[in-house]
Amino acid sequence: MSTDGFPWRTTVVAPLVIVAVAGVAGWLFSGQPTPGEAWHWLESQFVDPATGTHFSVLIADLEGDADGSQTEQLAEALSDSRGLQVIQLGRVLKIGNVGDVKQNIAKAEGTGRTWLREKKADVLVWGRDTGTFLKLRFLSAGAPGRPDGLGRFGEVFELPRGFGPALGTQIVSLTLIAVAPATEAQGTYLVELLKPTALKLKKLLDDKSPGFESEQRSRLQHSFGVAATVLGEQTGDSDWLEEAVAAYRAALEERTRERVPLDWAATQNNLGTALGTLGERESGTARLEEAVAAYRAALEEWTRERVPLAWAMTQNNLGAALWALGGRESGTARLEDPRAGAAGLGHDPEQPGER
């Protein structure tokens, strides 16, 4: 761990060590952590926060990565993107295995958000090494509870241990998308970083030689679709949105409702977002009609009982599409459509649909 950038270490480190050691001692005597986990916690107290000059990503040590090799490989893949400041946290974020799974995930994410605030970072990448493959999750500081299909509602990005450059590109893309820029200046900077990564993904998908399995290819298509949607929204270039629509539809050839219903719904929702944005830029209503159909398809699996936040988000997206359609028609049927649920109530047309 580098100590560069610690101008206060000679005057503040000693008190911090006393406090940190006291905290570790109490933690150890409670019987909760292993000695290795306690050491990682102590080490993490001296990790510099983000500088604020780049988009910053925290990397939690992967649970089960005994020698740290997979966490290190993940950090190296993200470090290849010059616009990202990568901070290895030295701490493991675990999902409890006792009690309700959703509550355990929510609790882990709450801890992750605390870490993001402490380090003033934009994204946290965390997960588990199963011994065969890595299961990664992405947590954004910019949009608490944002159900974007990138590690929410049980969807976990899986990749083999020792993954190569191709999948490393996908990780960079997913991390950049999770940034969720809050200002126009940040959005411009995000485009500069995301565009070359999206073009690499497109090249991978256009090249039939890498020999990806069908599931890996569908994940790449989905990831490229999200990246292209972000670029289309940020740049105003509808060609990117057309690329996104094509990618989502290609992904749905493998991500079928029968095989992976929740993933299928996520892609349907994202397809609706790309179509809806295109429809708002065009004079006709065909794209908006397609967006409505995609959102309604997503709601067949993203039900209120199974995934309430995803259901609410998709209802909002559906309301936005119906709102746009209603503005182009003489009647009020679209605005009164009961199938939009509560989506249309209080809808703000200036708020874009989530991905």
mmCIF file with all atom_site columns, N, CA and C in Angstrom, residues 226-263:
data_model
loop_
_atom_site.group_PDB
_atom_site.id
_atom_site.type_symbol
_atom_site.label_atom_id
_atom_site.label_alt_id
_atom_site.label_comp_id
_atom_site.label_asym_id
_atom_site.label_entity_id
_atom_site.label_seq_id
_atom_site.pdbx_PDB_ins_code
_atom_site.Cartn_x
_atom_site.Cartn_y
_atom_site.Cartn_z
_atom_site.occupancy
_atom_site.B_iso_or_equiv
_atom_site.pdbx_formal_charge
_atom_site.auth_seq_id
_atom_site.auth_comp_id
_atom_site.auth_asym_id
_atom_site.auth_atom_id
_atom_site.pdbx_PDB_model_num
ATOM 1   N N  . VAL A 1 226 ? -26.085 -1.029  -22.607 1.00 0.00 ? 226 VAL A N  1
ATOM 2   C CA . VAL A 1 226 ? -26.155 -0.008  -21.562 1.00 0.00 ? 226 VAL A CA 1
ATOM 3   C C  . VAL A 1 226 ? -25.161 1.118   -21.846 1.00 0.00 ? 226 VAL A C  1
ATOM 4   N N  . ALA A 1 227 ? -23.937 0.749   -22.243 1.00 0.00 ? 227 ALA A N  1
ATOM 5   C CA . ALA A 1 227 ? -22.928 1.763   -22.555 1.00 0.00 ? 227 ALA A CA 1
ATOM 6   C C  . ALA A 1 227 ? -23.376 2.645   -23.713 1.00 0.00 ? 227 ALA A C  1
ATOM 7   N N  . ALA A 1 228 ? -23.926 2.015   -24.755 1.00 0.00 ? 228 ALA A N  1
ATOM 8   C CA . ALA A 1 228 ? -24.380 2.774   -25.923 1.00 0.00 ? 228 ALA A CA 1
ATOM 9   C C  . ALA A 1 228 ? -25.552 3.681   -25.564 1.00 0.00 ? 228 ALA A C  1
ATOM 10  N N  . THR A 1 229 ? -26.426 3.220   -24.668 1.00 0.00 ? 229 THR A N  1
ATOM 11  C CA . THR A 1 229 ? -27.548 4.060   -24.231 1.00 0.00 ? 229 THR A CA 1
ATOM 12  C C  . THR A 1 229 ? -27.030 5.299   -23.503 1.00 0.00 ? 229 THR A C  1
ATOM 13  N N  . VAL A 1 230 ? -26.088 5.104   -22.597 1.00 0.00 ? 230 VAL A N  1
ATOM 14  C CA . VAL A 1 230 ? -25.507 6.236   -21.868 1.00 0.00 ? 230 VAL A CA 1
ATOM 15  C C  . VAL A 1 230 ? -24.874 7.220   -22.850 1.00 0.00 ? 230 VAL A C  1
ATOM 16  N N  . LEU A 1 231 ? -24.128 6.705   -23.817 1.00 0.00 ? 231 LEU A N  1
ATOM 17  C CA . LEU A 1 231 ? -23.483 7.582   -24.799 1.00 0.00 ? 231 LEU A CA 1
ATOM 18  C C  . LEU A 1 231 ? -24.519 8.311   -25.643 1.00 0.00 ? 231 LEU A C  1
ATOM 19  N N  . GLY A 1 232 ? -25.583 7.608   -26.046 1.00 0.00 ? 232 GLY A N  1
ATOM 20  C CA . GLY A 1 232 ? -26.626 8.247   -26.832 1.00 0.00 ? 232 GLY A CA 1
ATOM 21  C C  . GLY A 1 232 ? -27.320 9.357   -26.073 1.00 0.00 ? 232 GLY A C  1
ATOM 22  N N  . GLU A 1 233 ? -27.531 9.159   -24.775 1.00 0.00 ? 233 GLU A N  1
ATOM 23  C CA . GLU A 1 233 ? -28.176 10.174  -23.946 1.00 0.00 ? 233 GLU A CA 1
ATOM 24  C C  . GLU A 1 233 ? -27.248 11.360  -23.704 1.00 0.00 ? 233 GLU A C  1
ATOM 25  N N  . GLN A 1 234 ? -25.973 11.066  -23.422 1.00 0.00 ? 234 GLN A N  1
ATOM 26  C CA . GLN A 1 234 ? -25.039 12.130  -23.051 1.00 0.00 ? 234 GLN A CA 1
ATOM 27  C C  . GLN A 1 234 ? -24.615 12.973  -24.256 1.00 0.00 ? 234 GLN A C  1
ATOM 28  N N  . THR A 1 235 ? -24.477 12.332  -25.424 1.00 0.00 ? 235 THR A N  1
ATOM 29  C CA . THR A 1 235 ? -23.974 13.041  -26.603 1.00 0.00 ? 235 THR A CA 1
ATOM 30  C C  . THR A 1 235 ? -25.074 13.579  -27.499 1.00 0.00 ? 235 THR A C  1
ATOM 31  N N  . GLY A 1 236 ? -26.288 13.041  -27.375 1.00 0.00 ? 236 GLY A N  1
ATOM 32  C CA . GLY A 1 236 ? -27.364 13.419  -28.283 1.00 0.00 ? 236 GLY A CA 1
ATOM 33  C C  . GLY A 1 236 ? -27.281 12.716  -29.620 1.00 0.00 ? 236 GLY A C  1
ATOM 34  N N  . ASP A 1 237 ? -26.361 11.783  -29.765 1.00 0.00 ? 237 ASP A N  1
ATOM 35  C CA . ASP A 1 237 ? -26.175 11.039  -31.012 1.00 0.00 ? 237 ASP A CA 1
ATOM 36  C C  . ASP A 1 237 ? -27.093 9.820   -31.019 1.00 0.00 ? 237 ASP A C  1
ATOM 37  N N  . SER A 1 238 ? -28.128 9.857   -31.845 1.00 0.00 ? 238 SER A N  1
ATOM 38  C CA . SER A 1 238 ? -29.101 8.763   -31.868 1.00 0.00 ? 238 SER A CA 1
ATOM 39  C C  . SER A 1 238 ? -28.536 7.480   -32.458 1.00 0.00 ? 238 SER A C  1
ATOM 40  N N  . ASP A 1 239 ? -27.425 7.561   -33.181 1.00 0.00 ? 239 ASP A N  1
ATOM 41  C CA . ASP A 1 239 ? -26.813 6.344   -33.716 1.00 0.00 ? 239 ASP A CA 1
ATOM 42  C C  . ASP A 1 239 ? -26.415 5.396   -32.586 1.00 0.00 ? 239 ASP A C  1
ATOM 43  N N  . TRP A 1 240 ? -25.957 5.969   -31.468 1.00 0.00 ? 240 TRP A N  1
ATOM 44  C CA . TRP A 1 240 ? -25.610 5.126   -30.317 1.00 0.00 ? 240 TRP A CA 1
ATOM 45  C C  . TRP A 1 240 ? -26.853 4.425   -29.771 1.00 0.00 ? 240 TRP A C  1
ATOM 46  N N  . LEU A 1 241 ? -27.981 5.121   -29.764 1.00 0.00 ? 241 LEU A N  1
ATOM 47  C CA . LEU A 1 241 ? -29.212 4.506   -29.285 1.00 0.00 ? 241 LEU A CA 1
ATOM 48  C C  . LEU A 1 241 ? -29.667 3.385   -30.215 1.00 0.00 ? 241 LEU A C  1
ATOM 49  N N  . GLU A 1 242 ? -29.470 3.575   -31.515 1.00 0.00 ? 242 GLU A N  1
ATOM 50  C CA . GLU A 1 242 ? -29.790 2.503   -32.472 1.00 0.00 ? 242 GLU A CA 1
ATOM 51  C C  . GLU A 1 242 ? -28.911 1.281   -32.198 1.00 0.00 ? 242 GLU A C  1
ATOM 52  N N  . GLU A 1 243 ? -27.646 1.531   -31.899 1.00 0.00 ? 243 GLU A N  1
ATOM 53  C CA . GLU A 1 243 ? -26.724 0.445   -31.554 1.00 0.00 ? 243 GLU A CA 1
ATOM 54  C C  . GLU A 1 243 ? -27.211 -0.267  -30.286 1.00 0.00 ? 243 GLU A C  1
ATOM 55  N N  . ALA A 1 244 ? -27.676 0.519   -29.322 1.00 0.00 ? 244 ALA A N  1
ATOM 56  C CA . ALA A 1 244 ? -28.163 -0.060  -28.073 1.00 0.00 ? 244 ALA A CA 1
ATOM 57  C C  . ALA A 1 244 ? -29.371 -0.959  -28.318 1.00 0.00 ? 244 ALA A C  1
ATOM 58  N N  . VAL A 1 245 ? -30.318 -0.494  -29.113 1.00 0.00 ? 245 VAL A N  1
ATOM 59  C CA . VAL A 1 245 ? -31.510 -1.292  -29.416 1.00 0.00 ? 245 VAL A CA 1
ATOM 60  C C  . VAL A 1 245 ? -31.120 -2.616  -30.052 1.00 0.00 ? 245 VAL A C  1
ATOM 61  N N  . ALA A 1 246 ? -30.209 -2.555  -31.019 1.00 0.00 ? 246 ALA A N  1
ATOM 62  C CA . ALA A 1 246 ? -29.768 -3.785  -31.687 1.00 0.00 ? 246 ALA A CA 1
ATOM 63  C C  . ALA A 1 246 ? -29.083 -4.725  -30.708 1.00 0.00 ? 246 ALA A C  1
ATOM 64  N N  . ALA A 1 247 ? -28.282 -4.174  -29.793 1.00 0.00 ? 247 ALA A N  1
ATOM 65  C CA . ALA A 1 247 ? -27.560 -5.003  -28.824 1.00 0.00 ? 247 ALA A CA 1
ATOM 66  C C  . ALA A 1 247 ? -28.526 -5.673  -27.848 1.00 0.00 ? 247 ALA A C  1
ATOM 67  N N  . TYR A 1 248 ? -29.488 -4.934  -27.347 1.00 0.00 ? 248 TYR A N  1
ATOM 68  C CA . TYR A 1 248 ? -30.464 -5.526  -26.421 1.00 0.00 ? 248 TYR A CA 1
ATOM 69  C C  . TYR A 1 248 ? -31.254 -6.640  -27.094 1.00 0.00 ? 248 TYR A C  1
ATOM 70  N N  . ARG A 1 249 ? -31.648 -6.412  -28.325 1.00 0.00 ? 249 ARG A N  1
ATOM 71  C CA . ARG A 1 249 ? -32.417 -7.437  -29.036 1.00 0.00 ? 249 ARG A CA 1
ATOM 72  C C  . ARG A 1 249 ? -31.568 -8.678  -29.289 1.00 0.00 ? 249 ARG A C  1
ATOM 73  N N  . ALA A 1 250 ? -30.283 -8.466  -29.565 1.00 0.00 ? 250 ALA A N  1
ATOM 74  C CA . ALA A 1 250 ? -29.383 -9.613  -29.720 1.00 0.00 ? 250 ALA A CA 1
ATOM 75  C C  . ALA A 1 250 ? -29.234 -10.360 -28.404 1.00 0.00 ? 250 ALA A C  1
ATOM 76  N N  . ALA A 1 251 ? -29.125 -9.613  -27.298 1.00 0.00 ? 251 ALA A N  1
ATOM 77  C CA . ALA A 1 251 ? -28.991 -10.248 -25.983 1.00 0.00 ? 251 ALA A CA 1
ATOM 78  C C  . ALA A 1 251 ? -30.221 -11.083 -25.649 1.00 0.00 ? 251 ALA A C  1
ATOM 79  N N  . LEU A 1 252 ? -31.408 -10.613 -26.061 1.00 0.00 ? 252 LEU A N  1
ATOM 80  C CA . LEU A 1 252 ? -32.649 -11.320 -25.745 1.00 0.00 ? 252 LEU A CA 1
ATOM 81  C C  . LEU A 1 252 ? -32.785 -12.656 -26.479 1.00 0.00 ? 252 LEU A C  1
ATOM 82  N N  . GLU A 1 253 ? -31.972 -12.859 -27.503 1.00 0.00 ? 253 GLU A N  1
ATOM 83  C CA . GLU A 1 253 ? -31.984 -14.158 -28.179 1.00 0.00 ? 253 GLU A CA 1
ATOM 84  C C  . GLU A 1 253 ? -31.459 -15.259 -27.270 1.00 0.00 ? 253 GLU A C  1
ATOM 85  N N  . GLU A 1 254 ? -30.576 -14.891 -26.351 1.00 0.00 ? 254 GLU A N  1
ATOM 86  C CA . GLU A 1 254 ? -30.041 -15.845 -25.383 1.00 0.00 ? 254 GLU A CA 1
ATOM 87  C C  . GLU A 1 254 ? -30.688 -15.668 -24.019 1.00 0.00 ? 254 GLU A C  1
ATOM 88  N N  . ARG A 1 255 ? -30.912 -14.427 -23.626 1.00 0.00 ? 255 ARG A N  1
ATOM 89  C CA . ARG A 1 255 ? -31.550 -14.125 -22.340 1.00 0.00 ? 255 ARG A CA 1
ATOM 90  C C  . ARG A 1 255 ? -33.061 -14.294 -22.467 1.00 0.00 ? 255 ARG A C  1
ATOM 91  N N  . THR A 1 256 ? -33.510 -15.498 -22.580 1.00 0.00 ? 256 THR A N  1
ATOM 92  C CA . THR A 1 256 ? -34.932 -15.733 -22.780 1.00 0.00 ? 256 THR A CA 1
ATOM 93  C C  . THR A 1 256 ? -35.676 -15.714 -21.441 1.00 0.00 ? 256 THR A C  1
ATOM 94  N N  . ARG A 1 257 ? -36.966 -15.491 -21.545 1.00 0.00 ? 257 ARG A N  1
ATOM 95  C CA . ARG A 1 257 ? -37.786 -15.456 -20.338 1.00 0.00 ? 257 ARG A CA 1
ATOM 96  C C  . ARG A 1 257 ? -37.790 -16.810 -19.638 1.00 0.00 ? 257 ARG A C  1
ATOM 97  N N  . GLU A 1 258 ? -37.738 -17.878 -20.413 1.00 0.00 ? 258 GLU A N  1
ATOM 98  C CA . GLU A 1 258 ? -37.781 -19.222 -19.835 1.00 0.00 ? 258 GLU A CA 1
ATOM 99  C C  . GLU A 1 258 ? -36.500 -19.538 -19.066 1.00 0.00 ? 258 GLU A C  1
ATOM 100 N N  . ARG A 1 259 ? -35.365 -19.110 -19.578 1.00 0.00 ? 259 ARG A N  1
ATOM 101 C CA . ARG A 1 259 ? -34.074 -19.450 -18.965 1.00 0.00 ? 259 ARG A CA 1
ATOM 102 C C  . ARG A 1 259 ? -33.750 -18.552 -17.777 1.00 0.00 ? 259 ARG A C  1
ATOM 103 N N  . VAL A 1 260 ? -33.798 -17.248 -17.992 1.00 0.00 ? 260 VAL A N  1
ATOM 104 C CA . VAL A 1 260 ? -33.386 -16.286 -16.956 1.00 0.00 ? 260 VAL A CA 1
ATOM 105 C C  . VAL A 1 260 ? -34.413 -15.155 -16.895 1.00 0.00 ? 260 VAL A C  1
ATOM 106 N N  . PRO A 1 261 ? -35.549 -15.388 -16.269 1.00 0.00 ? 261 PRO A N  1
ATOM 107 C CA . PRO A 1 261 ? -36.654 -14.420 -16.329 1.00 0.00 ? 261 PRO A CA 1
ATOM 108 C C  . PRO A 1 261 ? -36.314 -13.026 -15.814 1.00 0.00 ? 261 PRO A C  1
ATOM 109 N N  . LEU A 1 262 ? -35.545 -12.918 -14.728 1.00 0.00 ? 262 LEU A N  1
ATOM 110 C CA . LEU A 1 262 ? -35.232 -11.590 -14.202 1.00 0.00 ? 262 LEU A CA 1
ATOM 111 C C  . LEU A 1 262 ? -34.233 -10.853 -15.087 1.00 0.00 ? 262 LEU A C  1
ATOM 112 N N  . ASP A 1 263 ? -33.262 -11.570 -15.628 1.00 0.00 ? 263 ASP A N  1
ATOM 113 C CA . ASP A 1 263 ? -32.327 -10.954 -16.573 1.00 0.00 ? 263 ASP A CA 1
ATOM 114 C C  . ASP A 1 263 ? -33.060 -10.521 -17.838 1.00 0.00 ? 263 ASP A C  1
#
